[in-house]
Amino acid sequence: MNKLLQQQIEAVFGSQEVVPEKVGHLLRLVSETYDHYDSDLQRVSGALDLRPQDMMGLYLKLSKEVEHYKKVLREMSEDVALRKEAEERLEQRNQELMKINAELDRFVYNASHELRAPLASILGLITVARLRENDVQKLKLMELMQASVEKLDLFIKDIVHYARNSRMEVEAQVIDFDEMIKDSIAQLRFMGGMERITVSIDIQGEVEFRSDKKRLAVVLNNLVSNAIKYHNPSAEHPFVDIRIMLTEEEATFEIRDNGIGIQQAYVDKIFNMFVRATETQSGSGLGLYIVREIIEKMEGKVSVESQEGVGSTFRFQIPNLSQRRAI
Amino acid sequence: MKPKKFLLIDNNEIDNFINVTLLSNSGIVEDVNSVQSASEGLRHLAKVVDQSDKVPDVILLDLGMQIMDGFGFLDEFVKLPAAVSQYTKVVVLTSSIDPKDKLRSKSYPCVIELMEKPLNIDRLRGLIG
């Protein structure tokens, strides 16, 4: 009788003698099965060269290995996730660079067009001048050449303003607004129609205001000269109202006119590069783009309200940098 | 070469003046009109579409115009009655050196060439002669 089975029978029946005869046969069969199981187990252990007490050690070792591989797997999937993220970032950067490249391309062609157009005009005018004998006619051609040269010069100046704004640090100088506006208007006194336009200046607030003098002058020159350039010649009283409100924190500017206004379709695009909202040739297409770039560089914001035939109002705020220095 | 009727579309007044002068001196012109915007150009064509003696033979078209550029003009031009759109030839005259502009201009069958400014009369004569 198998030893284990014997122990189990004794545990149940007290002794083997009381086991009924009929069950005895069954028990012998069960005993054989137990024996087979034991010998199988011995064979397996023998083959693995393991003793039962080794089993626990093996189990521990295996579970450690399982833990290790789980960790490796986890790290690998983290690696994969990281790599995927890096690949996505790379792809995004690539898209951005392609966009910048396309913009740069567009800029170069647009800028070259703006630079070549006045030169082509001058070349054309020279060809025309060769056909002319008359000095008075030649003088007229020279005036047109001068207009083309001035246009080219204006464009180059605008490009320089643009480049300077993107490179130079924002400075914090004390601003005399009255002087700045008057300077700006003095520069514009030869513009067409200026004598008919009433320009009013209203400055409120008595605080020391610091900002970037050069940048602010470019912004004001652009906005005021636009208001004058695009005045409505058929208006009875063309005006440009300049209002400045100063506080410890910021300056708010409003340049309002009753000029020709901006077509509705162009109001949202007016600050974009190379956008011109009039049909006939005018500025460089950079003026208001530079205005927005400069104001944003000074951490301010700019907006426009305009109605065709009624007028335009440009508003912008810039922070007072004396405040910031005190902090 | 039989003198031709020209329409110049350019928002630059100076360039229109130059081109009108050069054309008038060239001996290839029967009539020349100039307008300062694409929309004016379209209005001009709409006016003459029923008068075959006034439909231009050649349009000199600038590309870099505001509101509606040269391509905007061409998109409208091809929709005009055949008396104009099938008859009038367009020469693009621009200071752009963007190869994309050249390719795009050539995609319109009515555009026979893209020429760089300033206008070269001898080349133009060769193109339309």
Tab-separated table of N, CA, C and O in Angstrom, chain B residues 4-118:
chain	number	residue	atom	x	y	z
B	4	LYS	N	-1.518	96.815	-83.736
B	4	LYS	CA	-2.463	96.114	-82.868
B	4	LYS	C	-3.038	97.033	-81.803
B	4	LYS	O	-2.501	98.090	-81.500
B	5	LYS	N	-4.159	96.544	-81.236
B	5	LYS	CA	-4.808	97.284	-80.136
B	5	LYS	C	-4.329	96.691	-78.802
B	5	LYS	O	-4.342	95.479	-78.617
B	6	PHE	N	-3.898	97.577	-77.925
B	6	PHE	CA	-3.344	97.131	-76.638
B	6	PHE	C	-4.194	97.615	-75.465
B	6	PHE	O	-4.752	98.709	-75.497
B	7	LEU	N	-4.245	96.767	-74.429
B	7	LEU	CA	-4.784	97.199	-73.140
B	7	LEU	C	-3.702	96.930	-72.093
B	7	LEU	O	-3.202	95.799	-71.989
B	8	LEU	N	-3.318	97.958	-71.347
B	8	LEU	CA	-2.309	97.793	-70.299
B	8	LEU	C	-2.985	97.801	-68.940
B	8	LEU	O	-3.784	98.693	-68.641
B	9	ILE	N	-2.683	96.786	-68.124
B	9	ILE	CA	-3.263	96.717	-66.779
B	9	ILE	C	-2.115	96.675	-65.778
B	9	ILE	O	-1.393	95.685	-65.676
B	10	ASP	N	-1.939	97.787	-65.076
B	10	ASP	CA	-0.838	97.878	-64.110
B	10	ASP	C	-1.218	98.932	-63.076
B	10	ASP	O	-1.670	100.019	-63.437
B	11	ASN	N	-1.034	98.595	-61.811
B	11	ASN	CA	-1.421	99.567	-60.781
B	11	ASN	C	-0.355	100.656	-60.605
B	11	ASN	O	-0.575	101.611	-59.881
B	12	ASN	N	0.797	100.450	-61.238
B	12	ASN	CA	1.846	101.467	-61.134
B	12	ASN	C	1.703	102.459	-62.281
B	12	ASN	O	1.945	102.138	-63.447
B	13	GLU	N	1.323	103.669	-61.891
B	13	GLU	CA	1.057	104.730	-62.859
B	13	GLU	C	2.276	105.011	-63.741
B	13	GLU	O	2.158	105.197	-64.942
B	14	ILE	N	3.461	104.997	-63.096
B	14	ILE	CA	4.688	105.298	-63.835
B	14	ILE	C	4.922	104.251	-64.923
B	14	ILE	O	5.253	104.575	-66.069
B	15	ASP	N	4.705	102.980	-64.556
B	15	ASP	CA	4.928	101.913	-65.540
B	15	ASP	C	3.927	102.003	-66.690
B	15	ASP	O	4.281	101.738	-67.847
B	16	ASN	N	2.693	102.367	-66.389
B	16	ASN	CA	1.714	102.561	-67.463
B	16	ASN	C	2.169	103.671	-68.409
B	16	ASN	O	2.101	103.536	-69.627
B	17	PHE	N	2.662	104.753	-67.809
B	17	PHE	CA	3.163	105.877	-68.612
B	17	PHE	C	4.311	105.415	-69.520
B	17	PHE	O	4.332	105.695	-70.719
B	18	ILE	N	5.273	104.679	-68.915
B	18	ILE	CA	6.430	104.198	-69.690
B	18	ILE	C	5.953	103.316	-70.847
B	18	ILE	O	6.361	103.494	-72.006
B	19	ASN	N	5.076	102.356	-70.523
B	19	ASN	CA	4.679	101.372	-71.533
B	19	ASN	C	3.838	101.993	-72.652
B	19	ASN	O	4.000	101.637	-73.819
B	20	VAL	N	2.966	102.936	-72.273
B	20	VAL	CA	2.185	103.632	-73.300
B	20	VAL	C	3.131	104.394	-74.228
B	20	VAL	O	3.016	104.331	-75.458
B	21	THR	N	4.117	105.078	-73.622
B	21	THR	CA	5.065	105.861	-74.422
B	21	THR	C	5.875	104.964	-75.350
B	21	THR	O	6.005	105.243	-76.547
B	22	LEU	N	6.421	103.884	-74.784
B	22	LEU	CA	7.257	102.998	-75.599
B	22	LEU	C	6.448	102.364	-76.729
B	22	LEU	O	6.912	102.273	-77.873
B	23	LEU	N	5.207	101.945	-76.409
B	23	LEU	CA	4.360	101.324	-77.434
B	23	LEU	C	4.012	102.335	-78.524
B	23	LEU	O	4.083	102.027	-79.723
B	24	SER	N	3.648	103.549	-78.094
B	24	SER	CA	3.247	104.565	-79.071
B	24	SER	C	4.378	104.887	-80.037
B	24	SER	O	4.141	105.262	-81.177
B	25	ASN	N	5.631	104.759	-79.568
B	25	ASN	CA	6.789	105.038	-80.398
B	25	ASN	C	7.244	103.850	-81.248
B	25	ASN	O	8.171	103.960	-82.023
B	26	SER	N	6.598	102.700	-81.044
B	26	SER	CA	7.129	101.472	-81.635
B	26	SER	C	6.615	101.190	-83.041
B	26	SER	O	7.185	100.380	-83.758
B	27	GLY	N	5.497	101.837	-83.402
B	27	GLY	CA	4.912	101.576	-84.704
B	27	GLY	C	4.122	100.281	-84.784
B	27	GLY	O	3.710	99.849	-85.844
B	28	ILE	N	3.912	99.611	-83.643
B	28	ILE	CA	3.099	98.383	-83.688
B	28	ILE	C	1.713	98.609	-83.085
B	28	ILE	O	0.965	97.676	-82.856
B	29	VAL	N	1.421	99.893	-82.830
B	29	VAL	CA	0.186	100.183	-82.103
B	29	VAL	C	-0.860	100.867	-82.977
B	29	VAL	O	-0.567	101.840	-83.653
B	30	GLU	N	-2.062	100.310	-82.914
B	30	GLU	CA	-3.188	101.004	-83.536
B	30	GLU	C	-3.890	101.841	-82.481
B	30	GLU	O	-4.312	102.967	-82.733
B	31	ASP	N	-3.970	101.240	-81.275
B	31	ASP	CA	-4.669	101.921	-80.187
B	31	ASP	C	-4.125	101.372	-78.870
B	31	ASP	O	-3.820	100.172	-78.777
B	32	VAL	N	-3.970	102.244	-77.868
B	32	VAL	CA	-3.525	101.741	-76.564
B	32	VAL	C	-4.311	102.397	-75.438
B	32	VAL	O	-4.509	103.606	-75.419
B	33	ASN	N	-4.824	101.541	-74.550
B	33	ASN	CA	-5.526	102.017	-73.362
B	33	ASN	C	-4.795	101.496	-72.131
B	33	ASN	O	-4.258	100.389	-72.156
B	34	SER	N	-4.797	102.288	-71.054
B	34	SER	CA	-4.185	101.768	-69.826
B	34	SER	C	-5.149	101.962	-68.661
B	34	SER	O	-5.848	102.977	-68.587
B	35	VAL	N	-5.187	100.970	-67.793
B	35	VAL	CA	-6.003	101.050	-66.569
B	35	VAL	C	-5.120	100.679	-65.382
B	35	VAL	O	-4.102	100.016	-65.536
B	36	GLN	N	-5.572	101.127	-64.188
B	36	GLN	CA	-4.696	100.986	-63.016
B	36	GLN	C	-5.084	99.867	-62.063
B	36	GLN	O	-4.522	99.746	-60.979
B	37	SER	N	-6.077	99.042	-62.455
B	37	SER	CA	-6.414	97.901	-61.597
B	37	SER	C	-7.058	96.807	-62.437
B	37	SER	O	-7.561	97.058	-63.535
B	38	ALA	N	-7.027	95.593	-61.883
B	38	ALA	CA	-7.620	94.437	-62.564
B	38	ALA	C	-9.111	94.655	-62.793
B	38	ALA	O	-9.639	94.350	-63.869
B	39	SER	N	-9.790	95.207	-61.790
B	39	SER	CA	-11.242	95.380	-61.933
B	39	SER	C	-11.563	96.398	-63.027
B	39	SER	O	-12.503	96.219	-63.793
B	40	GLU	N	-10.738	97.459	-63.116
B	40	GLU	CA	-10.928	98.428	-64.202
B	40	GLU	C	-10.725	97.757	-65.561
B	40	GLU	O	-11.443	98.042	-66.521
B	41	GLY	N	-9.730	96.877	-65.619
B	41	GLY	CA	-9.466	96.128	-66.848
B	41	GLY	C	-10.665	95.310	-67.263
B	41	GLY	O	-11.058	95.299	-68.440
B	42	LEU	N	-11.276	94.623	-66.283
B	42	LEU	CA	-12.456	93.800	-66.579
B	42	LEU	C	-13.627	94.659	-67.028
B	42	LEU	O	-14.372	94.300	-67.945
B	43	ARG	N	-13.772	95.817	-66.385
B	43	ARG	CA	-14.856	96.736	-66.779
B	43	ARG	C	-14.645	97.216	-68.209
B	43	ARG	O	-15.591	97.260	-69.006
B	44	HIS	N	-13.400	97.517	-68.531
B	44	HIS	CA	-13.084	97.975	-69.886
B	44	HIS	C	-13.460	96.896	-70.908
B	44	HIS	O	-14.098	97.177	-71.926
B	45	LEU	N	-13.095	95.659	-70.621
B	45	LEU	CA	-13.381	94.556	-71.552
B	45	LEU	C	-14.883	94.335	-71.691
B	45	LEU	O	-15.390	94.070	-72.786
B	46	ALA	N	-15.599	94.459	-70.560
B	46	ALA	CA	-17.055	94.264	-70.605
B	46	ALA	C	-17.704	95.291	-71.524
B	46	ALA	O	-18.678	95.006	-72.216
B	47	LYS	N	-17.108	96.487	-71.534
B	47	LYS	CA	-17.666	97.567	-72.366
B	47	LYS	C	-17.469	97.302	-73.860
B	47	LYS	O	-18.321	97.625	-74.670
B	48	VAL	N	-16.312	96.726	-74.217
B	48	VAL	CA	-15.984	96.598	-75.642
B	48	VAL	C	-16.315	95.215	-76.218
B	48	VAL	O	-16.099	94.974	-77.408
B	49	VAL	N	-16.851	94.327	-75.356
B	49	VAL	CA	-17.006	92.934	-75.789
B	49	VAL	C	-17.885	92.796	-77.044
B	49	VAL	O	-17.689	91.891	-77.849
B	50	ASP	N	-18.836	93.736	-77.216
B	50	ASP	CA	-19.723	93.648	-78.379
B	50	ASP	C	-19.242	94.466	-79.577
B	50	ASP	O	-19.892	94.504	-80.613
B	51	GLN	N	-18.110	95.154	-79.386
B	51	GLN	CA	-17.590	95.974	-80.501
B	51	GLN	C	-16.264	95.374	-80.945
B	51	GLN	O	-15.208	95.705	-80.385
B	52	SER	N	-16.343	94.516	-81.967
B	52	SER	CA	-15.151	93.748	-82.340
B	52	SER	C	-13.992	94.662	-82.752
B	52	SER	O	-12.839	94.288	-82.632
B	53	ASP	N	-14.310	95.875	-83.224
B	53	ASP	CA	-13.226	96.783	-83.619
B	53	ASP	C	-12.518	97.391	-82.411
B	53	ASP	O	-11.484	98.041	-82.559
B	54	LYS	N	-13.052	97.176	-81.220
B	54	LYS	CA	-12.424	97.762	-80.026
B	54	LYS	C	-11.825	96.724	-79.084
B	54	LYS	O	-11.149	97.075	-78.111
B	55	VAL	N	-12.100	95.459	-79.355
B	55	VAL	CA	-11.528	94.412	-78.495
B	55	VAL	C	-10.010	94.403	-78.671
B	55	VAL	O	-9.518	94.350	-79.797
B	56	PRO	N	-9.252	94.497	-77.550
B	56	PRO	CA	-7.790	94.548	-77.697
B	56	PRO	C	-7.226	93.236	-78.260
B	56	PRO	O	-7.762	92.166	-77.998
B	57	ASP	N	-6.155	93.382	-79.054
B	57	ASP	CA	-5.454	92.186	-79.534
B	57	ASP	C	-4.559	91.622	-78.445
B	57	ASP	O	-4.396	90.420	-78.323
B	58	VAL	N	-3.960	92.557	-77.698
B	58	VAL	CA	-2.978	92.147	-76.688
B	58	VAL	C	-3.242	92.881	-75.374
B	58	VAL	O	-3.481	94.089	-75.369
B	59	ILE	N	-3.191	92.119	-74.280
B	59	ILE	CA	-3.230	92.734	-72.945
B	59	ILE	C	-1.855	92.566	-72.327
B	59	ILE	O	-1.293	91.468	-72.321
B	60	LEU	N	-1.282	93.672	-71.849
B	60	LEU	CA	-0.073	93.567	-71.018
B	60	LEU	C	-0.543	93.612	-69.571
B	60	LEU	O	-1.159	94.586	-69.140
B	61	LEU	N	-0.276	92.520	-68.849
B	61	LEU	CA	-0.858	92.355	-67.516
B	61	LEU	C	0.217	92.291	-66.440
B	61	LEU	O	1.113	91.448	-66.486
B	62	ASP	N	0.101	93.174	-65.467
B	62	ASP	CA	0.967	93.128	-64.290
B	62	ASP	C	0.411	92.057	-63.340
B	62	ASP	O	-0.785	91.760	-63.369
B	63	LEU	N	1.279	91.448	-62.526
B	63	LEU	CA	0.785	90.429	-61.579
B	63	LEU	C	0.526	91.009	-60.197
B	63	LEU	O	-0.509	90.761	-59.585
B	64	GLY	N	1.504	91.778	-59.685
B	64	GLY	CA	1.441	92.201	-58.284
B	64	GLY	C	0.541	93.389	-58.057
B	64	GLY	O	1.001	94.482	-57.773
B	65	MET	N	-0.763	93.145	-58.203
B	65	MET	CA	-1.703	94.233	-57.934
B	65	MET	C	-2.497	93.897	-56.683
B	65	MET	O	-2.686	92.741	-56.356
B	66	GLN	N	-2.983	94.948	-55.978
B	66	GLN	CA	-3.737	94.713	-54.753
B	66	GLN	C	-5.196	94.441	-55.074
B	66	GLN	O	-5.656	94.679	-56.169
B	67	ILE	N	-5.898	93.977	-54.062
B	67	ILE	CA	-7.316	93.618	-54.128
B	67	ILE	C	-7.498	92.461	-55.109
B	67	ILE	O	-7.802	91.355	-54.698
B	68	MET	N	-7.298	92.696	-56.403
B	68	MET	CA	-7.309	91.586	-57.344
B	68	MET	C	-5.971	91.606	-58.083
B	68	MET	O	-5.613	92.614	-58.692
B	69	ASP	N	-5.245	90.501	-58.002
B	69	ASP	CA	-3.941	90.487	-58.667
B	69	ASP	C	-4.099	89.985	-60.107
B	69	ASP	O	-5.213	89.737	-60.576
B	70	GLY	N	-2.968	89.827	-60.808
B	70	GLY	CA	-3.011	89.411	-62.207
B	70	GLY	C	-3.713	88.070	-62.390
B	70	GLY	O	-4.460	87.872	-63.348
B	71	PHE	N	-3.472	87.145	-61.452
B	71	PHE	CA	-4.097	85.825	-61.572
B	71	PHE	C	-5.608	85.915	-61.350
B	71	PHE	O	-6.382	85.224	-62.006
B	72	GLY	N	-6.001	86.791	-60.413
B	72	GLY	CA	-7.433	87.030	-60.194
B	72	GLY	C	-8.073	87.547	-61.473
B	72	GLY	O	-9.180	87.142	-61.850
B	73	PHE	N	-7.346	88.432	-62.154
B	73	PHE	CA	-7.835	88.957	-63.436
B	73	PHE	C	-7.995	87.828	-64.444
B	73	PHE	O	-9.024	87.707	-65.116
B	74	LEU	N	-6.967	86.973	-64.546
B	74	LEU	CA	-7.008	85.885	-65.537
B	74	LEU	C	-8.174	84.928	-65.261
B	74	LEU	O	-8.835	84.463	-66.191
B	75	ASP	N	-8.427	84.667	-63.971
B	75	ASP	CA	-9.540	83.779	-63.616
B	75	ASP	C	-10.879	84.344	-64.106
B	75	ASP	O	-11.773	83.600	-64.492
B	76	GLU	N	-11.006	85.669	-64.057
B	76	GLU	CA	-12.241	86.300	-64.548
B	76	GLU	C	-12.222	86.413	-66.072
B	76	GLU	O	-13.250	86.255	-66.733
B	77	PHE	N	-11.046	86.675	-66.598
B	77	PHE	CA	-10.889	86.871	-68.045
B	77	PHE	C	-11.367	85.634	-68.829
B	77	PHE	O	-12.077	85.754	-69.828
B	78	VAL	N	-10.998	84.433	-68.353
B	78	VAL	CA	-11.348	83.210	-69.087
B	78	VAL	C	-12.855	82.968	-69.106
B	78	VAL	O	-13.358	82.195	-69.923
B	79	LYS	N	-13.586	83.646	-68.198
B	79	LYS	CA	-15.046	83.476	-68.168
B	79	LYS	C	-15.751	84.430	-69.140
B	79	LYS	O	-16.963	84.329	-69.332
B	80	LEU	N	-14.998	85.370	-69.705
B	80	LEU	CA	-15.611	86.355	-70.610
B	80	LEU	C	-16.050	85.680	-71.913
B	80	LEU	O	-15.563	84.597	-72.254
B	81	PRO	N	-16.979	86.309	-72.664
B	81	PRO	CA	-17.420	85.738	-73.940
B	81	PRO	C	-16.227	85.446	-74.858
B	81	PRO	O	-15.207	86.144	-74.803
B	82	ALA	N	-16.398	84.432	-75.702
B	82	ALA	CA	-15.306	83.979	-76.585
B	82	ALA	C	-14.750	85.111	-77.434
B	82	ALA	O	-13.557	85.120	-77.757
B	83	ALA	N	-15.603	86.100	-77.783
B	83	ALA	CA	-15.168	87.234	-78.605
B	83	ALA	C	-13.948	87.926	-77.994
B	83	ALA	O	-13.135	88.503	-78.702
B	84	VAL	N	-13.826	87.834	-76.655
B	84	VAL	CA	-12.651	88.390	-75.982
B	84	VAL	C	-11.706	87.271	-75.545
B	84	VAL	O	-10.540	87.244	-75.928
B	85	SER	N	-12.241	86.327	-74.761
B	85	SER	CA	-11.362	85.351	-74.106
B	85	SER	C	-10.655	84.434	-75.107
B	85	SER	O	-9.564	83.950	-74.841
B	86	GLN	N	-11.286	84.207	-76.266
B	86	GLN	CA	-10.652	83.342	-77.264
B	86	GLN	C	-9.794	84.153	-78.239
B	86	GLN	O	-8.999	83.592	-78.981
B	87	TYR	N	-10.011	85.478	-78.231
B	87	TYR	CA	-9.364	86.313	-79.233
B	87	TYR	C	-8.122	87.019	-78.685
B	87	TYR	O	-7.050	86.974	-79.287
B	88	THR	N	-8.290	87.646	-77.529
B	88	THR	CA	-7.217	88.497	-76.993
B	88	THR	C	-6.095	87.653	-76.383
B	88	THR	O	-6.352	86.697	-75.658
B	89	LYS	N	-4.875	88.028	-76.709
B	89	LYS	CA	-3.707	87.351	-76.134
B	89	LYS	C	-3.208	88.154	-74.945
B	89	LYS	O	-3.251	89.390	-74.957
B	90	VAL	N	-2.708	87.441	-73.932
B	90	VAL	CA	-2.207	88.119	-72.737
B	90	VAL	C	-0.701	87.913	-72.629
B	90	VAL	O	-0.207	86.798	-72.756
B	91	VAL	N	0.009	89.021	-72.430
B	91	VAL	CA	1.436	88.941	-72.093
B	91	VAL	C	1.572	89.448	-70.662
B	91	VAL	O	1.178	90.566	-70.354
B	92	VAL	N	2.060	88.564	-69.774
B	92	VAL	CA	2.263	88.982	-68.393
B	92	VAL	C	3.554	89.794	-68.333
B	92	VAL	O	4.587	89.362	-68.853
B	93	LEU	N	3.460	90.970	-67.731
B	93	LEU	CA	4.618	91.869	-67.639
B	93	LEU	C	4.816	92.205	-66.167
B	93	LEU	O	3.984	92.893	-65.574
B	94	THR	N	5.889	91.686	-65.581
B	94	THR	CA	6.024	91.785	-64.120
B	94	THR	C	7.470	91.994	-63.722
B	94	THR	O	8.393	91.699	-64.487
B	95	SER	N	7.676	92.489	-62.500
B	95	SER	CA	9.048	92.522	-61.979
B	95	SER	C	9.297	91.332	-61.048
B	95	SER	O	10.328	91.261	-60.398
B	96	SER	N	8.338	90.408	-60.987
B	96	SER	CA	8.545	89.194	-60.187
B	96	SER	C	9.519	88.261	-60.897
B	96	SER	O	9.471	88.097	-62.111
B	97	ILE	N	10.415	87.648	-60.111
B	97	ILE	CA	11.299	86.637	-60.701
B	97	ILE	C	11.041	85.284	-60.030
B	97	ILE	O	11.874	84.406	-60.027
B	98	ASP	N	9.859	85.158	-59.433
B	98	ASP	CA	9.475	83.904	-58.784
B	98	ASP	C	9.089	82.893	-59.864
B	98	ASP	O	8.155	83.129	-60.625
B	99	PRO	N	9.819	81.759	-59.938
B	99	PRO	CA	9.499	80.766	-60.973
B	99	PRO	C	8.056	80.251	-60.868
B	99	PRO	O	7.467	79.846	-61.867
B	100	LYS	N	7.501	80.313	-59.662
B	100	LYS	CA	6.115	79.862	-59.484
B	100	LYS	C	5.156	80.740	-60.289
B	100	LYS	O	4.164	80.273	-60.827
B	101	ASP	N	5.467	82.050	-60.345
B	101	ASP	CA	4.622	82.974	-61.110
B	101	ASP	C	4.655	82.623	-62.589
B	101	ASP	O	3.641	82.700	-63.284
B	102	LYS	N	5.837	82.237	-63.069
B	102	LYS	CA	5.992	81.886	-64.478
B	102	LYS	C	5.161	80.644	-64.801
B	102	LYS	O	4.390	80.623	-65.763
B	103	LEU	N	5.319	79.618	-63.938
B	103	LEU	CA	4.581	78.363	-64.143
B	103	LEU	C	3.078	78.608	-64.132
B	103	LEU	O	2.335	78.110	-64.977
B	104	ARG	N	2.647	79.390	-63.128
B	104	ARG	CA	1.223	79.626	-62.978
B	104	ARG	C	0.677	80.422	-64.167
B	104	ARG	O	-0.421	80.144	-64.652
B	105	SER	N	1.459	81.401	-64.635
B	105	SER	CA	1.012	82.190	-65.793
B	105	SER	C	0.833	81.290	-67.008
B	105	SER	O	-0.150	81.392	-67.744
B	106	LYS	N	1.803	80.386	-67.192
B	106	LYS	CA	1.776	79.509	-68.373
B	106	LYS	C	0.618	78.512	-68.336
B	106	LYS	O	0.289	77.893	-69.347
B	107	SER	N	0.010	78.346	-67.146
B	107	SER	CA	-1.103	77.394	-67.054
B	107	SER	C	-2.374	77.963	-67.698
B	107	SER	O	-3.342	77.246	-67.896
B	108	TYR	N	-2.376	79.256	-68.008
B	108	TYR	CA	-3.527	79.850	-68.713
B	108	TYR	C	-3.232	79.852	-70.214
B	108	TYR	O	-2.244	80.467	-70.648
B	109	PRO	N	-4.075	79.180	-71.000
B	109	PRO	CA	-3.813	79.112	-72.439
B	109	PRO	C	-3.764	80.487	-73.108
B	109	PRO	O	-3.074	80.656	-74.113
B	110	CYS	N	-4.467	81.476	-72.545
B	110	CYS	CA	-4.473	82.800	-73.176
B	110	CYS	C	-3.154	83.547	-72.964
B	110	CYS	O	-2.863	84.512	-73.667
B	111	VAL	N	-2.346	83.096	-71.994
B	111	VAL	CA	-1.067	83.775	-71.721
B	111	VAL	C	-0.008	83.240	-72.673
B	111	VAL	O	0.319	82.061	-72.654
B	112	ILE	N	0.511	84.125	-73.539
B	112	ILE	CA	1.511	83.632	-74.492
B	112	ILE	C	2.928	83.735	-73.940
B	112	ILE	O	3.799	82.989	-74.340
B	113	GLU	N	3.142	84.623	-72.961
B	113	GLU	CA	4.495	84.735	-72.408
B	113	GLU	C	4.487	85.536	-71.116
B	113	GLU	O	3.595	86.351	-70.875
B	114	LEU	N	5.489	85.277	-70.281
B	114	LEU	CA	5.736	86.135	-69.131
B	114	LEU	C	7.023	86.901	-69.411
B	114	LEU	O	8.069	86.306	-69.669
B	115	MET	N	6.909	88.217	-69.426
B	115	MET	CA	8.076	89.060	-69.670
B	115	MET	C	8.418	89.832	-68.408
B	115	MET	O	7.532	90.230	-67.657
B	116	GLU	N	9.727	90.004	-68.181
B	116	GLU	CA	10.147	90.801	-67.029
B	116	GLU	C	10.177	92.278	-67.403
B	116	GLU	O	10.551	92.635	-68.516
B	117	LYS	N	9.793	93.107	-66.437
B	117	LYS	CA	9.903	94.551	-66.630
B	117	LYS	C	11.374	94.957	-66.630
B	117	LYS	O	12.161	94.305	-65.961
B	118	PRO	N	11.814	96.016	-67.283
B	118	PRO	CA	10.960	96.904	-68.087
B	118	PRO	C	10.621	96.284	-69.447
B	118	PRO	O	11.308	95.373	-69.899
